[in-house]
GROMACS .gro file of C-alpha atoms in nm:
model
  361
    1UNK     CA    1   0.000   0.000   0.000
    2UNK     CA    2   0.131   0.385  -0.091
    3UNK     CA    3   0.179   0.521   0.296
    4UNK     CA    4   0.273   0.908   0.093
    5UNK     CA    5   0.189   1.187   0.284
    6UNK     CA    6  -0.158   1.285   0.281
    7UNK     CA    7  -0.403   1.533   0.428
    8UNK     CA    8  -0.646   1.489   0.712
    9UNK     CA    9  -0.870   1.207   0.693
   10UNK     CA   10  -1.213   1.183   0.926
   11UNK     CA   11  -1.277   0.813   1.091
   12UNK     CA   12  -1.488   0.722   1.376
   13UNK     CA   13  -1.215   0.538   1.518
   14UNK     CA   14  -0.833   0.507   1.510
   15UNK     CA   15  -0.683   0.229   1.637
   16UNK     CA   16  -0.286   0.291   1.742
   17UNK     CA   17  -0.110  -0.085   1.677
   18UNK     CA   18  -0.154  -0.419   1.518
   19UNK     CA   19  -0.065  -0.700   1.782
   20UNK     CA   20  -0.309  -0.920   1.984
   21UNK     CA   21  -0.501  -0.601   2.134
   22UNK     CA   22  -0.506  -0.407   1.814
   23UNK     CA   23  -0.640  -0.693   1.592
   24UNK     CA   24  -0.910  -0.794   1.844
   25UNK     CA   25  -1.014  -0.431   1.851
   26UNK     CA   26  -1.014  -0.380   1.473
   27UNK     CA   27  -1.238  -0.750   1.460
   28UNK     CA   28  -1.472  -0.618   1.677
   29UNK     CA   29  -1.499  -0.203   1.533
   30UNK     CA   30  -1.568  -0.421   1.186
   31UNK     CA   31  -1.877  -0.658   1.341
   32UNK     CA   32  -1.986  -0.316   1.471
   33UNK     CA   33  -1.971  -0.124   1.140
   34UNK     CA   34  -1.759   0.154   1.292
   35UNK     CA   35  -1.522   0.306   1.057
   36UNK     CA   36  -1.225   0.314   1.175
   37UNK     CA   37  -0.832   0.305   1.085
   38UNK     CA   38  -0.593   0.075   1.179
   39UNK     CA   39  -0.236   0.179   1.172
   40UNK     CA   40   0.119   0.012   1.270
   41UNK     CA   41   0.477   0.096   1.267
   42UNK     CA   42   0.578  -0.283   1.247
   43UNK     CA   43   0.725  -0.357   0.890
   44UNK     CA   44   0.518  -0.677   0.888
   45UNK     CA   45   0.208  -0.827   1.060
   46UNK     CA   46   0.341  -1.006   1.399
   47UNK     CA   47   0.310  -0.761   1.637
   48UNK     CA   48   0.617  -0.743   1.871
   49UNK     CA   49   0.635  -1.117   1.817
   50UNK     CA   50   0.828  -1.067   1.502
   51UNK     CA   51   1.079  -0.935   1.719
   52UNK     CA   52   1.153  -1.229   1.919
   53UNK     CA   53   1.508  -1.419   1.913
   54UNK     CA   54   1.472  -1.758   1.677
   55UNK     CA   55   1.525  -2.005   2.021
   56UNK     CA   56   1.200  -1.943   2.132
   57UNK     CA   57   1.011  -2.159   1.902
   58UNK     CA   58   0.637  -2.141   1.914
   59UNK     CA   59   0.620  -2.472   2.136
   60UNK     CA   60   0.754  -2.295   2.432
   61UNK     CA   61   0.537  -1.932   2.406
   62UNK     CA   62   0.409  -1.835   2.744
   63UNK     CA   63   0.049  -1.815   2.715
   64UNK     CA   64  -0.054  -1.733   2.344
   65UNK     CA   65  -0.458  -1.722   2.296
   66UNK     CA   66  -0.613  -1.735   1.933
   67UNK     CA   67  -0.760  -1.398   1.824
   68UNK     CA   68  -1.143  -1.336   1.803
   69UNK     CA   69  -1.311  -1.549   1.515
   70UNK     CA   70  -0.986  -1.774   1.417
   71UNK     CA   71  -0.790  -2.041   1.564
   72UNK     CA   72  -0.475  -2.091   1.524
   73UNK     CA   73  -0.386  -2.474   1.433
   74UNK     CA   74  -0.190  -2.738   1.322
   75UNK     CA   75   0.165  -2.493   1.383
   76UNK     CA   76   0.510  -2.688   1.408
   77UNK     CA   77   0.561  -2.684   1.845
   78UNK     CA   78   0.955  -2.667   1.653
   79UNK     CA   79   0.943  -2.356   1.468
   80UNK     CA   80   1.046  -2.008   1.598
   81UNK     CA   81   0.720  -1.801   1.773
   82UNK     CA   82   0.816  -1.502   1.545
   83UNK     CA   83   0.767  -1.702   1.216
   84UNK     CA   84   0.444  -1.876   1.337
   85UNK     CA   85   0.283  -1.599   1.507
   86UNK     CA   86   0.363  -1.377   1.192
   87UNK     CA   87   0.182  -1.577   0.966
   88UNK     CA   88  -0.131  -1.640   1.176
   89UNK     CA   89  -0.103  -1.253   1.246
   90UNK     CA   90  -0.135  -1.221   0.887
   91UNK     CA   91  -0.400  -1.469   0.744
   92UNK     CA   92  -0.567  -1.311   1.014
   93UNK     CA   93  -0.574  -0.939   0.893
   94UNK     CA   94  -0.628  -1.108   0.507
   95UNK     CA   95  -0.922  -1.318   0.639
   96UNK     CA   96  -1.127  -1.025   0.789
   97UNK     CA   97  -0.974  -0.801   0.533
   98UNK     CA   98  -0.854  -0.535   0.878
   99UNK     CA   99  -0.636  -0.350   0.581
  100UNK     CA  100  -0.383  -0.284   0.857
  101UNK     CA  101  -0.191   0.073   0.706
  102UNK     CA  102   0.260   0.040   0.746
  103UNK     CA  103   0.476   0.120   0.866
  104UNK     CA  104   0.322   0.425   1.002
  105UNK     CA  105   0.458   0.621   1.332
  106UNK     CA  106   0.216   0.781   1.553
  107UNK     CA  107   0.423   1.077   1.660
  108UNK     CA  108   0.136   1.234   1.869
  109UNK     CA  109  -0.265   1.210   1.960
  110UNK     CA  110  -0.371   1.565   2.060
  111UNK     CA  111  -0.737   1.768   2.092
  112UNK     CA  112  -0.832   1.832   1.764
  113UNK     CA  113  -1.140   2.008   1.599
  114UNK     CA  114  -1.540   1.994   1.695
  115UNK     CA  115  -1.438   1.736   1.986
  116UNK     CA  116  -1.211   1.534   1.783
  117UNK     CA  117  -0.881   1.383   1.856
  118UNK     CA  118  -0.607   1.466   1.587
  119UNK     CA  119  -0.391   1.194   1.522
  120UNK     CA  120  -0.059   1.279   1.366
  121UNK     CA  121   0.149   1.017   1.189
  122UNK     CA  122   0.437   0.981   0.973
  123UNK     CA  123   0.188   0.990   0.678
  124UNK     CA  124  -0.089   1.232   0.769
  125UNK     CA  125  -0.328   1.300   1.000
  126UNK     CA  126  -0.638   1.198   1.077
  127UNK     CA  127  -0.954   1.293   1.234
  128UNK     CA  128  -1.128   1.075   1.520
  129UNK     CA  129  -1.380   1.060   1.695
  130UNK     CA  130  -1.220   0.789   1.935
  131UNK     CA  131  -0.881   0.632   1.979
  132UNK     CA  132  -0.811   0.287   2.075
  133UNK     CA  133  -0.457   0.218   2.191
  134UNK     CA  134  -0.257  -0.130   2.110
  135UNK     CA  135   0.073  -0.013   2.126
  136UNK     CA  136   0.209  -0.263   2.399
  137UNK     CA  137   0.489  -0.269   2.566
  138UNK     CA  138   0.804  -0.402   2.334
  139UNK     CA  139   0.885  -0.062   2.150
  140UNK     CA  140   1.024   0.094   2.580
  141UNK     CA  141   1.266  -0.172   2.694
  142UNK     CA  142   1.360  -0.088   3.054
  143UNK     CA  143   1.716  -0.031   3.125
  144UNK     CA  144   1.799   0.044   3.521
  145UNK     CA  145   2.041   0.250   3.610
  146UNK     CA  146   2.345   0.132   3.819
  147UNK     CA  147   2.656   0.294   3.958
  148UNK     CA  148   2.917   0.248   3.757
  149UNK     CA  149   2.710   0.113   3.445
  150UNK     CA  150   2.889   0.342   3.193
  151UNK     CA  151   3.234   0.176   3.263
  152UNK     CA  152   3.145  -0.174   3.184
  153UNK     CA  153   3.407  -0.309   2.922
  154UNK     CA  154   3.186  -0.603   2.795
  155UNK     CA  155   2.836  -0.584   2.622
  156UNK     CA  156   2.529  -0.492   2.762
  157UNK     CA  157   2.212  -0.570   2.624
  158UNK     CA  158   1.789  -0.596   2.640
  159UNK     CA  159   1.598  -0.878   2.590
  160UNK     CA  160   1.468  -0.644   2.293
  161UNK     CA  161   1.749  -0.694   2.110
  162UNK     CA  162   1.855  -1.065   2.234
  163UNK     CA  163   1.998  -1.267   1.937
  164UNK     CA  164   1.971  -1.599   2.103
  165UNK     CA  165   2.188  -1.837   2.300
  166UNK     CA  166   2.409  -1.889   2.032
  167UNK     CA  167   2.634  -1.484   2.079
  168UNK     CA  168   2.745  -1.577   2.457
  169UNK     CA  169   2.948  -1.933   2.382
  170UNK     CA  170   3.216  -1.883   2.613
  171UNK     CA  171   3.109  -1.579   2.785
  172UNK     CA  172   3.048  -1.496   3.141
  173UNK     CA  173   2.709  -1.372   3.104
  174UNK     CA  174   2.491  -1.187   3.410
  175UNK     CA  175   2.133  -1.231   3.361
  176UNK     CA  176   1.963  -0.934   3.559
  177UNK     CA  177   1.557  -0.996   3.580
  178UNK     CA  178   1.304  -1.211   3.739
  179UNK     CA  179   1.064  -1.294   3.478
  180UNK     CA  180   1.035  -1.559   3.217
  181UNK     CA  181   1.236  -1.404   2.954
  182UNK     CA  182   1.512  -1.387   3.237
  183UNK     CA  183   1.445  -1.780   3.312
  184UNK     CA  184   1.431  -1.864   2.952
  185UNK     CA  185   1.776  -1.660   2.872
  186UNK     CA  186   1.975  -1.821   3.134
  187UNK     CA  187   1.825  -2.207   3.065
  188UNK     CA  188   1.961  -2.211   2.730
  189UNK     CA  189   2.255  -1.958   2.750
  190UNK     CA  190   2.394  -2.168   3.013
  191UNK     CA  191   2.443  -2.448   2.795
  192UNK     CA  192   2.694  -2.260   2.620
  193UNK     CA  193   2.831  -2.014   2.815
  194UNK     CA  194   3.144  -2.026   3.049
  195UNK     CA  195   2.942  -1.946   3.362
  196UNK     CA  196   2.588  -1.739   3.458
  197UNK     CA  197   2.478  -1.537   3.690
  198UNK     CA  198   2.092  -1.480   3.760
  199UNK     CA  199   2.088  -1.162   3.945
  200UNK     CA  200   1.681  -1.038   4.096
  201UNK     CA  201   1.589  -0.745   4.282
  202UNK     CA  202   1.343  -0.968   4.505
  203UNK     CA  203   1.380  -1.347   4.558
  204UNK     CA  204   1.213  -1.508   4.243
  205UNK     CA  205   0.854  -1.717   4.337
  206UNK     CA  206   0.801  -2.052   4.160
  207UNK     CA  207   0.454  -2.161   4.115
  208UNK     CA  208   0.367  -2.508   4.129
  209UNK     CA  209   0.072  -2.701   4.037
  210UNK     CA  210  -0.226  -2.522   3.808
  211UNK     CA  211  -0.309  -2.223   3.732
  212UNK     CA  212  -0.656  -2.204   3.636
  213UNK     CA  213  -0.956  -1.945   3.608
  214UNK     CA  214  -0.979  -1.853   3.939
  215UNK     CA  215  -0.618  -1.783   4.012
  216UNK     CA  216  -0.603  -1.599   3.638
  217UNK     CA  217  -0.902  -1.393   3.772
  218UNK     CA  218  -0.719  -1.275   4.102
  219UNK     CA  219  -0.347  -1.236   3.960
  220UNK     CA  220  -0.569  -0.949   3.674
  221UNK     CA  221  -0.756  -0.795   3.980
  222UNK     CA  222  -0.400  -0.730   4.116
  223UNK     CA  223  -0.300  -0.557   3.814
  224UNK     CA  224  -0.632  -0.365   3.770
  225UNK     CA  225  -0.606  -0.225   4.134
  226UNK     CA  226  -0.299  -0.058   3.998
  227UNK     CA  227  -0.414   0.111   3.684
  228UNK     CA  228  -0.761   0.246   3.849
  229UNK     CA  229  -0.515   0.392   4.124
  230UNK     CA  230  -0.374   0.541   3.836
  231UNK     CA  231   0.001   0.370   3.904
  232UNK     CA  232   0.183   0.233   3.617
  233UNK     CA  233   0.096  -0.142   3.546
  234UNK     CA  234   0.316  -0.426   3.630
  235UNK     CA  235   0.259  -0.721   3.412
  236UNK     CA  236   0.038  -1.000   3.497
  237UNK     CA  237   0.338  -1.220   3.504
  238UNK     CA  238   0.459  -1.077   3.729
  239UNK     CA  239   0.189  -1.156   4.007
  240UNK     CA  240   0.115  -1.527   3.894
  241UNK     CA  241   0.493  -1.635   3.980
  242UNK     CA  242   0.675  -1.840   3.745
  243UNK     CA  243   0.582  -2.157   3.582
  244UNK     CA  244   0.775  -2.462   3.767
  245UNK     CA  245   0.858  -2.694   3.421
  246UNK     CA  246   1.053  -2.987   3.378
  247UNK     CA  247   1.310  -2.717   3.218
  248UNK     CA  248   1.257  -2.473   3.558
  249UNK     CA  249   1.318  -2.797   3.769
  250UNK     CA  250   1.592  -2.917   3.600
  251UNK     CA  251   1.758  -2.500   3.614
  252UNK     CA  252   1.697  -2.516   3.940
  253UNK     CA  253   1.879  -2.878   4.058
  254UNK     CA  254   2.171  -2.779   3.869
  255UNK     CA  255   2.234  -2.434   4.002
  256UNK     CA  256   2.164  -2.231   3.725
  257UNK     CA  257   1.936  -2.082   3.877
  258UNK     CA  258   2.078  -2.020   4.217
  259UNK     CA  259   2.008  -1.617   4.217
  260UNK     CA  260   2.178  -1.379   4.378
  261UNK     CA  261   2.039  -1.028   4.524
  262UNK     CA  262   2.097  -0.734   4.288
  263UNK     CA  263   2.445  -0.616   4.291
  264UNK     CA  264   2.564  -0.272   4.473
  265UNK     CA  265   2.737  -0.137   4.193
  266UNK     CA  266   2.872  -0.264   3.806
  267UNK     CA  267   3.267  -0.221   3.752
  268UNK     CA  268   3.492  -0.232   3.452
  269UNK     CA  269   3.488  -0.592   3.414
  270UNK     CA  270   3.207  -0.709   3.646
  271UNK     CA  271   2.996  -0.666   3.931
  272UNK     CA  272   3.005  -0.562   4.334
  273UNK     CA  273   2.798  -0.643   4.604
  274UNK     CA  274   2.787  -0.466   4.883
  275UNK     CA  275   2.929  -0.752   5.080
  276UNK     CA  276   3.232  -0.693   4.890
  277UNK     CA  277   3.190  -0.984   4.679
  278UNK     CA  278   3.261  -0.982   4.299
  279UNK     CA  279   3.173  -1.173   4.006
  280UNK     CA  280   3.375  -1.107   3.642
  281UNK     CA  281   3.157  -1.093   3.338
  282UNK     CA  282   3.149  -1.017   2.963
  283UNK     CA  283   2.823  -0.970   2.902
  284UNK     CA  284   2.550  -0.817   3.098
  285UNK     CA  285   2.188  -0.901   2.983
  286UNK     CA  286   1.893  -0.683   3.093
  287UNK     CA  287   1.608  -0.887   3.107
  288UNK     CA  288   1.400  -0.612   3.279
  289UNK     CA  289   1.075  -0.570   3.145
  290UNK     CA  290   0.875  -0.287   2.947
  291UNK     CA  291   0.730  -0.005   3.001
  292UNK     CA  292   0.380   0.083   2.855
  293UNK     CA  293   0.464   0.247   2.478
  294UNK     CA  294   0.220   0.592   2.521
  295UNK     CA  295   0.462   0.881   2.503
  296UNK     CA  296   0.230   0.967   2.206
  297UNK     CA  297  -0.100   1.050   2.403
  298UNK     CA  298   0.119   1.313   2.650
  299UNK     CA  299  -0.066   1.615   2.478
  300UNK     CA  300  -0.366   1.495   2.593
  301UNK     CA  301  -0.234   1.484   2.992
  302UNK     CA  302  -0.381   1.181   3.069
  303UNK     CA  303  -0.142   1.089   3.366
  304UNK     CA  304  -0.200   1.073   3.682
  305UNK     CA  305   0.054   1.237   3.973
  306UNK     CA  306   0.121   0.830   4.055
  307UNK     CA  307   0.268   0.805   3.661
  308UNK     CA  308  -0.005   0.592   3.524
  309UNK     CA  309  -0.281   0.642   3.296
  310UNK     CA  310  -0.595   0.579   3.494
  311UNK     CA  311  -0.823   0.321   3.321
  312UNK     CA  312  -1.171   0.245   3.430
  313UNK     CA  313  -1.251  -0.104   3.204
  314UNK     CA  314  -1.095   0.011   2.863
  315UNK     CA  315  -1.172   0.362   2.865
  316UNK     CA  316  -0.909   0.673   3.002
  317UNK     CA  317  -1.069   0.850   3.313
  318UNK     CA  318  -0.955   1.139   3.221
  319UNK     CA  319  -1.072   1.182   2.870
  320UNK     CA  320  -1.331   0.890   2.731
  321UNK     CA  321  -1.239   0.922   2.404
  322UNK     CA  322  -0.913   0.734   2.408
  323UNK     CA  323  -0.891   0.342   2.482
  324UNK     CA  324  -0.606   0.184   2.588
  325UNK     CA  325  -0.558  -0.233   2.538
  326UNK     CA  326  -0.330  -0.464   2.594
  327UNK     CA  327  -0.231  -0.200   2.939
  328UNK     CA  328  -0.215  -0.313   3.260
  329UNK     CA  329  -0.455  -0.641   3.331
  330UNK     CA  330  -0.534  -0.665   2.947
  331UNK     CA  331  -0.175  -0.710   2.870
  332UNK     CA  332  -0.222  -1.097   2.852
  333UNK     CA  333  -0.330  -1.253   2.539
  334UNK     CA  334  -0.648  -1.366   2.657
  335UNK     CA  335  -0.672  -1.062   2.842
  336UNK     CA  336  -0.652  -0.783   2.548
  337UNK     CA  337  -0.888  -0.992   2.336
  338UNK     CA  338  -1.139  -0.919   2.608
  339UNK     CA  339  -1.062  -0.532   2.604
  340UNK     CA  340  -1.061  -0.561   2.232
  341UNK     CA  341  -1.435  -0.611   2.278
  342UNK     CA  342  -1.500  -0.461   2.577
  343UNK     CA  343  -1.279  -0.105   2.352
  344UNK     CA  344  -1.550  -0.102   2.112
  345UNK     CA  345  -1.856  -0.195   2.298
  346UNK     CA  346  -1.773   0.157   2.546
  347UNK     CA  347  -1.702   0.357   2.200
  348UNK     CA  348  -2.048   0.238   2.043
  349UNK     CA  349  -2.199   0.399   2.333
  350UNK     CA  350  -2.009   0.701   2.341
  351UNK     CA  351  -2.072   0.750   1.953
  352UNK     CA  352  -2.457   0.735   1.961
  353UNK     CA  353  -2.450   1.058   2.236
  354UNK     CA  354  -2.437   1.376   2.016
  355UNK     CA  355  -2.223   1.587   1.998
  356UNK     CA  356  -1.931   1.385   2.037
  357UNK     CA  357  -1.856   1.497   2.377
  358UNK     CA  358  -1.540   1.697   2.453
  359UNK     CA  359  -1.281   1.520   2.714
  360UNK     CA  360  -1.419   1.400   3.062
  361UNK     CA  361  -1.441   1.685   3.366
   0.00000   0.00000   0.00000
């Protein structure tokens, strides 16, 4: 498709991003005959999960759910996630024709004319009467800060930009998280590495037995508290605990993942505690999370003092135009098809009130 620069165009709805969230949403704003704009800065259809290194093959994903109105069947357990979850992403958008609009950059969402939002892209602007948000997480790694950081001699990098297992043969690697991604690095990079280190701010929790609906139901209500308090969200992950596998059990009985407490301060060619203790390393990998990708909605002020966006459902408390999925409790798969639904359902309402309504008091 030509993305040349174009002027204003007039929608009903705009919907920021084109991963789990964003597809639900632009399912649902087609069933409801809303019209509406979907645009992505990806290259490709995959959503961040064309991002992710070629060792995590789509048997091992962490929770994927099938989007609204399509399964996803039959794919290799063997293949990488990125390749698999790309093409579903894909047949998807063909099958409900969604006519997804890239790579376009959302630079900023701002009060626009007659109670519209103004939505200025790489491309154009357009003209909304409602915005629905699906930008995730993947596009703001999170990167601590450390004494001494800057004089590290070896590599430091993200889980955003991990390449694999296959870059750290021989290395002395520090692993610094306490999430899955973190688990997942060290399993496999310390099968070729010269030694790991699993460093964690708080002692890691392993959760054993099942996880079903009821436990899914109060791990979400932990993140929700957050986001109507108006606090930034943590990820639902990061309540549940992680998964105890055979691959977890087996990390665990051989000492690869025996963590330490977070360091007191990085050096030259390692780290310090503030025991005095050192450990020499190469590599330093930040496997540190995300932060919610919605620097582009600052002109409409929707923070609150706490840092977060306040969210009651989908909907922004302090302006009910603007929708944000896949933030906060919706950030699971399962979890931002729901808001995809629940997105669309609040906007119908809000669109059948005349005039469009200027921001909430």
């Amino acid at each position: 498709m030509n993305n040349a620069t174009r002027d204003v165009d007039t929608v009903d709805v705009v919907v920021v991003g084109a991963g789990q969230a964003g597809l639900s949403s632009a399912y649902h704003l087609a069933r409801a005959g809303l019209d509406h704009v979907v645009l992505d800065h990806a290259p490709r259809p995959g959503g961040a999960w064309q991002y992710r290194w070629p060792s995590l093959t789509y048997g091992r994903v962490h929770g994927m759910h099938a989007l609204p109105g399509m399964e996803l069947t039959g794919a290799d357990p063997l293949r990488p996630s990125s390749e698999v979850i790309g093409e579903y992403f894909a047949s998807y958008e063909d099958r409900f024709d969604l006519r997804v609009r890239r790579p376009v950059d959302v630079s900023a969402v701002r009060e626009g004319d007659d109670g519209r939002l103004r939505v200025e892209t790489s491309v154009g602007v357009w003209s909304a009467r409602a915005v629905i948000n699906a930008t995730g997480t993947w596009d703001r790694p999170f990167w601590p800060r450390y004494p001494g950081q800057e004089t590290f001699r070896g590599r430091q990098l993200h889980t955003a930009n991990y390449p694999g297992p296959q870059d750290f043969a021989g290395a002395r690697v520090i692993v610094v998280g306490g999430g899955t991604s973190a688990v997942q690095h060290l399993l496999e990079i310390a099968e070729v590495a010269a030694e790991t280190t699993w460093v964690t701010r708080r002692p890691p929790v392993f959760r054993d037995g099942g996880f079903g609906e009821a436990e899914g139901r109060a791990a979400v209500a932990l993140v929700d508290e957050r986001v109507r308090r108006g606090l930034p969200p943590q990820s639902v992950v990061s309540v549940t605990g992680l998964p105890l596998n055979e691959a977890v059990r087996a990390g665990l009985a051989s000492g690869v993942l025996d963590r330490r407490p977070v360091f007191d301060r990085i050096t030259a060619t390692g780290a310090v505690w503030a025991d005095g203790s050192r450990v020499g390393a190469d590599v330093i990998l930040w496997a540190t999370g995300f932060r919610a990708a919605v620097d582009h909605l600052a002109p409409l002020r929707l923070r609150e003092p706490g840092g977060g966006i306040r969210v009651e459902g989908t909907g922004a408390v302090r302006d009910e135009r603007v929708h944000l999925v896949g933030y906060g409790p919706s950030a699971s798969t399962i979890g931002a098809n729901r808001a995809g639904g629940a997105a669309v359902r609040e906007i119908r309402r809000l669109l059948t009130r005349e005039p469009v309504g200027s921001p909430a008091a």
